[in-house]
């Protein structure tokens, strides 16, 4: 109880000693796109390309016995889920706006479902 009361009484004077007086009081957002943006964009593009290429190869070989036994409908369902997750990762790399955040969450959740 006494420690909590001391913190309440001395909060303003204690905090002002920890924060330098020239510390910026306004939030400064960095609008430049850094290495993380380009890396995430590249990896999501590679993932989307690989899923689409796998989808095409699976369709071309749909008459082979291995693909028929694996059930083409199930493979299409898996590939569609992978594509949705890859698209969701592409939305994650975009700058944060409400629509891209919502789209990313939806694509990833529906892709994993």
mmCIF file of C-alpha atoms in Angstrom:
data_model
loop_
_atom_site.group_PDB
_atom_site.id
_atom_site.type_symbol
_atom_site.label_atom_id
_atom_site.label_comp_id
_atom_site.label_asym_id
_atom_site.label_seq_id
_atom_site.Cartn_x
_atom_site.Cartn_y
_atom_site.Cartn_z
ATOM 1 C CA UNK A 1 0.000 0.000 0.000
ATOM 2 C CA UNK A 2 2.763 2.462 0.916
ATOM 3 C CA UNK A 3 4.793 1.686 -2.211
ATOM 4 C CA UNK A 4 1.774 2.184 -4.425
ATOM 5 C CA UNK A 5 0.958 5.491 -2.755
ATOM 6 C CA UNK A 6 4.566 6.689 -3.229
ATOM 7 C CA UNK A 7 4.358 5.854 -6.945
ATOM 8 C CA UNK A 8 1.070 7.746 -7.257
ATOM 9 C CA UNK A 9 2.453 10.791 -5.428
ATOM 10 C CA UNK A 10 5.806 10.932 -7.268
ATOM 11 C CA UNK A 11 4.845 9.634 -10.703
ATOM 12 C CA UNK A 12 5.211 12.909 -12.622
ATOM 13 C CA UNK A 13 8.538 13.903 -11.074
ATOM 14 C CA UNK A 14 9.958 10.400 -11.468
ATOM 15 C CA UNK A 15 8.955 10.020 -15.138
ATOM 16 C CA UNK A 16 10.297 13.442 -16.119
ATOM 17 C CA UNK A 17 13.744 12.450 -14.842
ATOM 18 C CA UNK A 18 13.757 9.327 -17.030
ATOM 19 C CA UNK A 19 12.715 10.969 -20.296
ATOM 20 C CA UNK A 20 15.241 13.397 -21.804
ATOM 21 C CA UNK A 21 13.880 16.919 -22.370
ATOM 22 C CA UNK A 22 14.737 16.854 -26.093
ATOM 23 C CA UNK A 23 12.912 13.557 -26.670
ATOM 24 C CA UNK A 24 10.386 13.997 -29.507
ATOM 25 C CA UNK A 25 6.855 14.192 -28.196
ATOM 26 C CA UNK A 26 5.275 13.630 -31.608
ATOM 27 C CA UNK A 27 5.075 10.208 -33.232
ATOM 28 C CA UNK A 28 7.251 10.183 -36.330
ATOM 29 C CA UNK A 29 6.296 7.473 -38.783
ATOM 30 C CA UNK A 30 8.848 6.117 -41.204
ATOM 31 C CA UNK A 31 7.161 5.932 -44.602
ATOM 32 C CA UNK A 32 10.108 4.453 -46.465
ATOM 33 C CA UNK A 33 9.889 0.835 -47.496
ATOM 34 C CA UNK A 34 12.774 -1.064 -46.036
ATOM 35 C CA UNK A 35 14.411 -4.385 -46.627
ATOM 36 C CA UNK A 36 11.707 -6.256 -44.746
ATOM 37 C CA UNK A 37 9.023 -5.027 -47.161
ATOM 38 C CA UNK A 38 10.963 -6.118 -50.229
ATOM 39 C CA UNK A 39 11.927 -9.469 -48.704
ATOM 40 C CA UNK A 40 8.357 -10.240 -47.633
ATOM 41 C CA UNK A 41 7.014 -9.197 -51.047
ATOM 42 C CA UNK A 42 9.561 -11.368 -52.828
ATOM 43 C CA UNK A 43 8.872 -14.421 -50.653
ATOM 44 C CA UNK A 44 5.103 -14.089 -51.001
ATOM 45 C CA UNK A 45 5.465 -13.727 -54.779
ATOM 46 C CA UNK A 46 7.640 -16.852 -54.888
ATOM 47 C CA UNK A 47 5.067 -18.735 -52.789
ATOM 48 C CA UNK A 48 2.172 -17.685 -55.030
ATOM 49 C CA UNK A 49 4.151 -18.608 -58.140
ATOM 50 C CA UNK A 50 5.073 -22.026 -56.760
ATOM 51 C CA UNK A 51 1.474 -22.788 -55.779
ATOM 52 C CA UNK A 52 0.163 -21.772 -59.200
ATOM 53 C CA UNK A 53 2.896 -23.813 -60.919
ATOM 54 C CA UNK A 54 2.038 -26.836 -58.750
ATOM 55 C CA UNK A 55 -1.621 -26.368 -59.584
ATOM 56 C CA UNK A 56 -0.824 -26.323 -63.323
ATOM 57 C CA UNK A 57 1.420 -29.400 -63.083
ATOM 58 C CA UNK A 58 -1.230 -31.246 -61.106
ATOM 59 C CA UNK A 59 -3.855 -30.380 -63.716
ATOM 60 C CA UNK A 60 -1.611 -31.487 -66.576
ATOM 61 C CA UNK A 61 -0.967 -34.839 -64.906
ATOM 62 C CA UNK A 62 -4.492 -35.394 -63.626
ATOM 63 C CA UNK A 63 -4.885 -38.586 -65.689
ATOM 64 C CA UNK A 64 -1.887 -40.308 -64.108
ATOM 65 C CA UNK A 65 -2.673 -43.073 -61.683
ATOM 66 C CA UNK A 66 -0.886 -41.443 -58.737
ATOM 67 C CA UNK A 67 -2.904 -38.252 -59.048
ATOM 68 C CA UNK A 68 -6.189 -40.149 -59.479
ATOM 69 C CA UNK A 69 -5.489 -42.226 -56.375
ATOM 70 C CA UNK A 70 -4.653 -39.086 -54.417
ATOM 71 C CA UNK A 71 -8.084 -37.754 -55.455
ATOM 72 C CA UNK A 72 -7.850 -34.673 -57.614
ATOM 73 C CA UNK A 73 -10.602 -32.888 -55.642
ATOM 74 C CA UNK A 74 -8.645 -33.218 -52.399
ATOM 75 C CA UNK A 75 -5.455 -31.994 -54.054
ATOM 76 C CA UNK A 76 -7.318 -29.008 -55.506
ATOM 77 C CA UNK A 77 -8.682 -28.220 -52.049
ATOM 78 C CA UNK A 78 -5.168 -28.316 -50.574
ATOM 79 C CA UNK A 79 -3.720 -26.192 -53.338
ATOM 80 C CA UNK A 80 -6.501 -23.621 -53.005
ATOM 81 C CA UNK A 81 -5.817 -23.347 -49.280
ATOM 82 C CA UNK A 82 -2.106 -22.898 -49.941
ATOM 83 C CA UNK A 83 -2.867 -20.213 -52.497
ATOM 84 C CA UNK A 84 -5.094 -18.332 -50.055
ATOM 85 C CA UNK A 85 -2.401 -18.429 -47.369
ATOM 86 C CA UNK A 86 0.186 -17.177 -49.862
ATOM 87 C CA UNK A 87 -2.116 -14.325 -50.903
ATOM 88 C CA UNK A 88 -2.633 -13.503 -47.217
ATOM 89 C CA UNK A 89 1.125 -13.296 -46.756
ATOM 90 C CA UNK A 90 1.291 -10.888 -49.700
ATOM 91 C CA UNK A 91 -1.268 -8.674 -47.969
ATOM 92 C CA UNK A 92 0.855 -8.804 -44.800
ATOM 93 C CA UNK A 93 3.725 -7.214 -46.700
ATOM 94 C CA UNK A 94 1.629 -4.234 -47.812
ATOM 95 C CA UNK A 95 1.631 -0.989 -45.821
ATOM 96 C CA UNK A 96 -0.812 -1.056 -42.938
ATOM 97 C CA UNK A 97 -4.240 0.145 -43.932
ATOM 98 C CA UNK A 98 -7.443 -1.290 -42.470
ATOM 99 C CA UNK A 99 -8.440 -3.086 -45.673
ATOM 100 C CA UNK A 100 -5.108 -4.893 -46.098
ATOM 101 C CA UNK A 101 -5.078 -5.969 -42.449
ATOM 102 C CA UNK A 102 -8.589 -7.400 -42.717
ATOM 103 C CA UNK A 103 -7.859 -9.054 -46.071
ATOM 104 C CA UNK A 104 -4.701 -10.642 -44.717
ATOM 105 C CA UNK A 105 -6.503 -12.108 -41.720
ATOM 106 C CA UNK A 106 -9.350 -13.436 -43.852
ATOM 107 C CA UNK A 107 -7.147 -14.996 -46.511
ATOM 108 C CA UNK A 108 -4.908 -16.735 -43.987
ATOM 109 C CA UNK A 109 -7.792 -17.985 -41.818
ATOM 110 C CA UNK A 110 -9.849 -19.242 -44.754
ATOM 111 C CA UNK A 111 -6.748 -20.808 -46.296
ATOM 112 C CA UNK A 112 -6.021 -22.799 -43.159
ATOM 113 C CA UNK A 113 -9.634 -23.870 -42.730
#
